[in-house]
Coordinates of N, CA and C in Angstrom, one line a residue:
M3 N 0.8 -1.2 0.0 CA 0.0 0.0 0.0 C 0.9 1.2 0.0
N4 N 0.5 2.1 -0.9 CA 1.3 3.3 -0.9 C 0.7 4.4 0.0
F5 N 1.3 5.5 0.1 CA 0.9 6.6 1.0 C -0.5 7.2 0.6
L6 N -0.7 7.3 -0.7 CA -1.9 7.9 -1.3 C -3.1 7.0 -1.0
E7 N -3.0 5.7 -1.1 CA -4.1 4.8 -0.8 C -4.4 4.8 0.7
T8 N -3.4 4.9 1.5 CA -3.7 5.0 3.0 C -4.4 6.3 3.3
V9 N -4.0 7.4 2.7 CA -4.7 8.7 3.0 C -6.1 8.6 2.5
M10 N -6.3 8.1 1.3 CA -7.7 8.0 0.8 C -8.6 7.1 1.6
E11 N -8.0 6.0 2.1 CA -8.8 5.1 3.0 C -9.2 5.8 4.3
K12 N -8.3 6.5 4.9 CA -8.6 7.2 6.1 C -9.6 8.3 5.9
W13 N -9.4 9.0 4.7 CA -10.4 10.1 4.3 C -11.8 9.5 4.2
N14 N -11.9 8.4 3.5 CA -13.3 7.7 3.4 C -13.9 7.3 4.7
M15 N -13.0 6.8 5.6 CA -13.5 6.5 6.9 C -14.0 7.7 7.7
L16 N -13.3 8.8 7.6 CA -13.7 10.0 8.2 C -15.0 10.6 7.6
M17 N -15.1 10.5 6.3 CA -16.4 11.0 5.7 C -17.5 10.1 6.1
A18 N -17.3 8.8 6.3 CA -18.4 7.9 6.7 C -18.9 8.3 8.1
K19 N -18.0 8.7 8.9 CA -18.3 9.1 10.3 C -19.0 10.5 10.3
I20 N -18.6 11.4 9.4 CA -19.1 12.8 9.4 C -20.5 12.9 8.7
K21 N -20.7 12.0 7.8 CA -22.0 12.1 7.0 C -23.2 12.1 7.8
P22 N -23.5 11.2 8.8 CA -24.7 11.3 9.6 C -24.8 12.6 10.4
V23 N -23.6 13.1 10.9 CA -23.7 14.4 11.7 C -24.0 15.5 10.7
A24 N -23.5 15.5 9.5 CA -23.7 16.6 8.6 C -25.2 16.5 8.1
E25 N -25.8 15.4 8.0 CA -27.2 15.3 7.6 C -28.1 15.8 8.8
T26 N -27.7 15.5 10.0 CA -28.5 16.0 11.2 C -28.4 17.5 11.2
A27 N -27.2 18.1 11.0 CA -27.0 19.5 11.0 C -27.8 20.2 9.9
K28 N -27.8 19.5 8.7 CA -28.5 20.1 7.6 C -30.0 20.1 7.9
N29 N -30.6 19.0 8.5 CA -32.0 19.0 8.8 C -32.3 20.0 9.9
A30 N -31.4 20.2 10.9 CA -31.7 21.2 11.9 C -31.7 22.6 11.4
C31 N -30.7 22.9 10.5 CA -30.7 24.2 9.8 C -32.0 24.5 9.0
A32 N -32.4 23.4 8.3 CA -33.7 23.6 7.5 C -34.9 23.8 8.4
E33 N -34.9 23.2 9.6 CA -36.0 23.4 10.5 C -36.0 24.8 11.1
V34 N -34.8 25.3 11.4 CA -34.6 26.6 12.0 C -35.1 27.6 10.9
A35 N -34.7 27.4 9.7 CA -35.1 28.3 8.6 C -36.6 28.4 8.4
R36 N -37.2 27.2 8.5 CA -38.7 27.1 8.4 C -39.3 27.9 9.5
I37 N -38.8 27.8 10.7 CA -39.4 28.5 11.9 C -39.2 30.0 11.8
V38 N -38.0 30.4 11.3 CA -37.8 31.8 11.1 C -38.7 32.4 10.1
K39 N -38.9 31.6 9.0 CA -39.8 32.1 7.9 C -41.2 32.3 8.5
I40 N -41.7 31.4 9.3 CA -43.0 31.5 9.9 C -43.1 32.7 10.8
G41 N -42.0 32.8 11.7 CA -42.0 33.9 12.6 C -41.9 35.3 11.9
A42 N -41.2 35.4 10.8 CA -41.1 36.6 10.0 C -42.5 37.0 9.5
G43 N -43.2 36.0 9.1 CA -44.6 36.2 8.6 C -45.5 36.9 9.7
Y44 N -45.3 36.4 10.9 CA -46.1 36.9 12.0 C -45.6 38.4 12.3
V45 N -44.4 38.6 12.2 CA -43.8 39.9 12.5 C -44.4 40.9 11.5
I46 N -44.4 40.5 10.2 CA -44.9 41.4 9.2 C -46.4 41.7 9.4
K47 N -47.1 40.6 9.8 CA -48.6 40.8 10.0 C -48.8 41.7 11.2
M48 N -48.0 41.7 12.2 CA -48.2 42.4 13.5 C -47.2 43.6 13.6
R49 N -46.7 44.1 12.5 CA -45.7 45.2 12.6 C -46.2 46.4 13.2
K50 N -47.5 46.7 13.1 CA -48.0 47.9 13.8 C -47.9 47.8 15.3
I51 N -48.2 46.6 15.8 CA -48.1 46.4 17.3 C -46.6 46.5 17.7
F52 N -45.7 45.9 16.9 CA -44.3 45.9 17.2 C -43.7 47.3 17.2
L53 N -44.2 48.1 16.3 CA -43.8 49.5 16.2 C -44.4 50.4 17.3
A54 N -45.6 50.0 17.8 CA -46.2 50.9 18.8 C -45.7 50.6 20.2
I55 N -45.1 49.5 20.4 CA -44.6 49.1 21.8 C -43.6 50.1 22.3
P56 N -42.5 50.4 21.5 CA -41.6 51.4 22.1 C -42.1 52.8 22.2
V57 N -43.1 53.2 21.4 CA -43.7 54.5 21.5 C -44.5 54.6 22.8
V58 N -45.3 53.6 23.1 CA -46.1 53.5 24.3 C -45.2 53.5 25.5
W59 N -44.1 52.7 25.5 CA -43.2 52.7 26.6 C -42.6 54.1 26.8
G60 N -42.1 54.8 25.7 CA -41.6 56.1 25.8 C -42.5 57.1 26.4
A61 N -43.8 57.0 25.9 CA -44.8 58.0 26.4 C -45.0 57.8 27.9
I62 N -45.1 56.6 28.4 CA -45.4 56.3 29.8 C -44.2 56.7 30.6
Y63 N -43.0 56.4 30.1 CA -41.7 56.8 30.9 C -41.6 58.3 31.0
L64 N -41.9 59.0 29.9 CA -41.8 60.5 30.0 C -42.9 61.1 30.8
A65 N -44.0 60.5 30.8 CA -45.1 61.0 31.7 C -44.7 60.8 33.2
I66 N -44.2 59.7 33.5 CA -43.8 59.4 34.9 C -42.7 60.4 35.3
Y67 N -41.7 60.6 34.4 CA -40.6 61.4 34.7 C -41.0 62.9 34.8
N68 N -41.9 63.3 34.0 CA -42.4 64.7 34.1 C -43.3 64.9 35.3
Q69 N -44.1 63.9 35.7 CA -44.9 64.0 36.9 C -44.0 64.2 38.1
A70 N -42.8 63.6 38.1 CA -42.0 63.8 39.3 C -41.1 65.1 39.2
N71 N -40.8 65.6 38.0 CA -39.9 66.7 37.9 C -40.5 68.0 37.5
L72 N -41.7 68.1 37.0 CA -42.3 69.4 36.7 C -42.8 70.1 37.9
P73 N -42.8 71.5 37.9 CA -43.4 72.2 39.0 C -44.9 72.0 39.0
A74 N -45.6 72.5 40.1 CA -47.0 72.3 40.3 C -47.8 73.1 39.2
I75 N -47.3 74.3 38.9 CA -47.9 75.1 37.8 C -46.9 75.1 36.6
V76 N -47.3 74.6 35.5 CA -46.4 74.5 34.3 C -46.7 75.6 33.3
G77 N -45.7 76.3 32.9 CA -45.9 77.4 31.9 C -45.7 76.8 30.5
L78 N -46.5 77.3 29.6 CA -46.4 77.0 28.2 C -46.3 78.3 27.4
D79 N -45.8 78.2 26.2 CA -45.7 79.4 25.4 C -44.8 80.4 26.0
L80 N -43.5 80.1 26.1 CA -42.5 81.0 26.7 C -42.3 82.2 25.8
Q81 N -42.4 83.4 26.4 CA -42.3 84.7 25.7 C -40.9 85.1 25.7
I82 N -40.6 86.2 24.9 CA -39.2 86.7 24.8 C -38.7 87.2 26.2
N83 N -39.6 87.8 26.9 CA -39.2 88.4 28.2 C -39.0 87.4 29.3
G84 N -39.3 86.1 29.1 CA -39.1 85.1 30.1 C -40.4 84.7 30.8
D85 N -41.5 85.3 30.5 CA -42.8 85.0 31.2 C -43.5 83.9 30.3
F86 N -44.4 83.2 30.9 CA -45.2 82.2 30.2 C -46.5 82.9 29.8
N87 N -47.0 82.7 28.6 CA -48.2 83.2 28.1 C -49.4 82.4 28.7
F88 N -49.2 81.1 29.0 CA -50.3 80.3 29.4 C -49.7 79.3 30.4
Q89 N -50.5 79.1 31.5 CA -50.1 78.2 32.6 C -51.2 77.2 32.9
V90 N -50.7 76.0 33.1 CA -51.6 74.9 33.4 C -51.1 74.1 34.6
I91 N -51.9 73.2 35.2 CA -51.5 72.4 36.3 C -50.6 71.3 35.7
R92 N -49.8 70.7 36.6 CA -48.8 69.6 36.2 C -49.5 68.4 35.5
E93 N -50.6 68.0 36.1 CA -51.3 66.8 35.5 C -51.7 67.0 34.1
L94 N -52.2 68.2 33.8 CA -52.6 68.5 32.4 C -51.4 68.5 31.5
A95 N -50.3 69.1 32.0 CA -49.1 69.1 31.2 C -48.5 67.7 31.0
V96 N -48.7 66.8 31.9 CA -48.2 65.5 31.8 C -49.1 64.6 30.9
L97 N -50.4 64.7 31.1 CA -51.4 63.9 30.3 C -51.6 64.4 28.9
G98 N -51.4 65.7 28.6 CA -51.7 66.2 27.3 C -50.8 65.5 26.2
P99 N -49.5 65.5 26.4 CA -48.7 64.8 25.4 C -49.0 63.3 25.3
V100 N -49.4 62.7 26.4 CA -49.7 61.2 26.4 C -50.9 61.0 25.5
V101 N -51.9 61.9 25.7 CA -53.1 61.8 24.8 C -52.8 62.1 23.4
I102 N -51.9 63.1 23.1 CA -51.6 63.3 21.7 C -50.9 62.1 21.1
T103 N -50.0 61.5 21.9 CA -49.3 60.3 21.4 C -50.3 59.2 21.2
G104 N -51.2 59.0 22.1 CA -52.2 58.0 21.9 C -53.1 58.2 20.7
V105 N -53.4 59.4 20.4 CA -54.2 59.7 19.2 C -53.4 59.4 17.9
C106 N -52.1 59.8 18.0 CA -51.2 59.4 16.8 C -51.1 57.9 16.6
L107 N -51.0 57.2 17.7 CA -51.0 55.7 17.5 C -52.3 55.2 17.1
L108 N -53.4 55.7 17.5 CA -54.7 55.3 17.0 C -54.8 55.6 15.5
L109 N -54.4 56.7 15.1 CA -54.4 57.0 13.7 C -53.5 56.1 12.9
M110 N -52.4 55.7 13.5 CA -51.5 54.7 12.9 C -52.2 53.4 12.7
F111 N -52.9 52.9 13.7 CA -53.6 51.6 13.6 C -54.8 51.7 12.6
C112 N -55.4 52.9 12.4 CA -56.5 53.0 11.4 C -56.0 53.3 10.0
S113 N -54.8 53.7 9.8 CA -54.2 54.1 8.5 C -53.8 52.9 7.7
R114 N -53.9 53.0 6.4 CA -53.3 51.9 5.6 C -51.8 52.1 5.5
R115 N -51.4 53.3 5.5 CA -49.9 53.6 5.5 C -49.4 53.5 6.9
L116 N -48.3 53.0 7.1 CA -47.8 52.8 8.5 C -46.7 53.8 8.9
L117 N -45.8 54.1 8.1 CA -44.6 54.9 8.6 C -44.9 56.3 8.9
T118 N -45.7 57.0 8.2 CA -46.0 58.4 8.4 C -46.7 58.7 9.8
P119 N -47.8 58.0 10.1 CA -48.4 58.2 11.4 C -47.5 57.7 12.6
W120 N -46.7 56.7 12.3 CA -45.7 56.2 13.3 C -44.7 57.3 13.6
L121 N -44.2 57.9 12.6 CA -43.2 59.0 12.8 C -43.8 60.2 13.5
V122 N -45.0 60.5 13.2 CA -45.7 61.6 13.9 C -45.8 61.2 15.4
S123 N -46.1 60.0 15.7 CA -46.2 59.6 17.1 C -44.8 59.6 17.8
M124 N -43.8 59.3 17.0 CA -42.4 59.4 17.6 C -42.1 60.9 17.9
F125 N -42.4 61.8 17.0 CA -42.2 63.2 17.2 C -43.0 63.8 18.3
S126 N -44.2 63.2 18.5 CA -45.0 63.7 19.6 C -44.4 63.4 21.0
L127 N -43.4 62.4 21.0 CA -42.7 62.2 22.2 C -41.8 63.3 22.6
L128 N -41.5 64.2 21.7 CA -40.7 65.4 22.0 C -41.4 66.4 22.8
L129 N -42.8 66.4 22.8 CA -43.5 67.4 23.5 C -43.2 67.4 25.0
P130 N -43.2 66.3 25.7 CA -42.9 66.3 27.1 C -41.5 66.8 27.4
V131 N -40.6 66.5 26.5 CA -39.2 66.9 26.7 C -39.1 68.4 26.6
F132 N -39.8 69.0 25.6 CA -39.8 70.5 25.4 C -40.5 71.1 26.6
I133 N -41.6 70.6 27.1 CA -42.2 71.2 28.3 C -41.3 71.1 29.5
L134 N -40.6 70.0 29.7 CA -39.7 69.9 30.8 C -38.5 70.9 30.7
V135 N -38.0 71.0 29.5 CA -36.8 71.9 29.3 C -37.2 73.4 29.5
T136 N -38.4 73.8 28.9 CA -38.8 75.2 29.1 C -39.2 75.6 30.5
N137 N -39.6 74.6 31.3 CA -39.9 74.9 32.7 C -38.7 74.7 33.6
T138 N -37.7 74.0 33.2 CA -36.5 73.8 34.0 C -35.6 74.9 33.8
F139 N -35.4 75.4 32.5 CA -34.4 76.4 32.2 C -35.2 77.6 31.5
P140 N -36.0 78.3 32.3 CA -36.7 79.4 31.6 C -35.7 80.5 31.3
A141 N -36.1 81.4 30.3 CA -35.2 82.4 29.8 C -34.9 83.4 31.0

């Protein structure tokens, strides 16, 4: 027996041992791909819900934060001289942006288009931040 025949014999023995493992791995990968394909279909069908979850979480988080950090009387419409043109109680200043965000999300669920109302709801999350900044650092 020469060296090449010995190497080929050992190679064939190795391949005979690897083949069942490779088949099992191939079947497992095919099953994972099938499950991912099914899961992706559900994500596509429920994408409005998946997009709304972070917006709802952000609105609730900002409402809780503003409830704790805003003064009892909140000023809106900051004038050039540093006075507020309109003042409301803290609860109204906290719940107002939450209601606006909720209406934006409701419009997103009712709309055929998804991205534009979702972006509007994302930008509505800036309202509590602006209210907090204008009342924390008045001119």
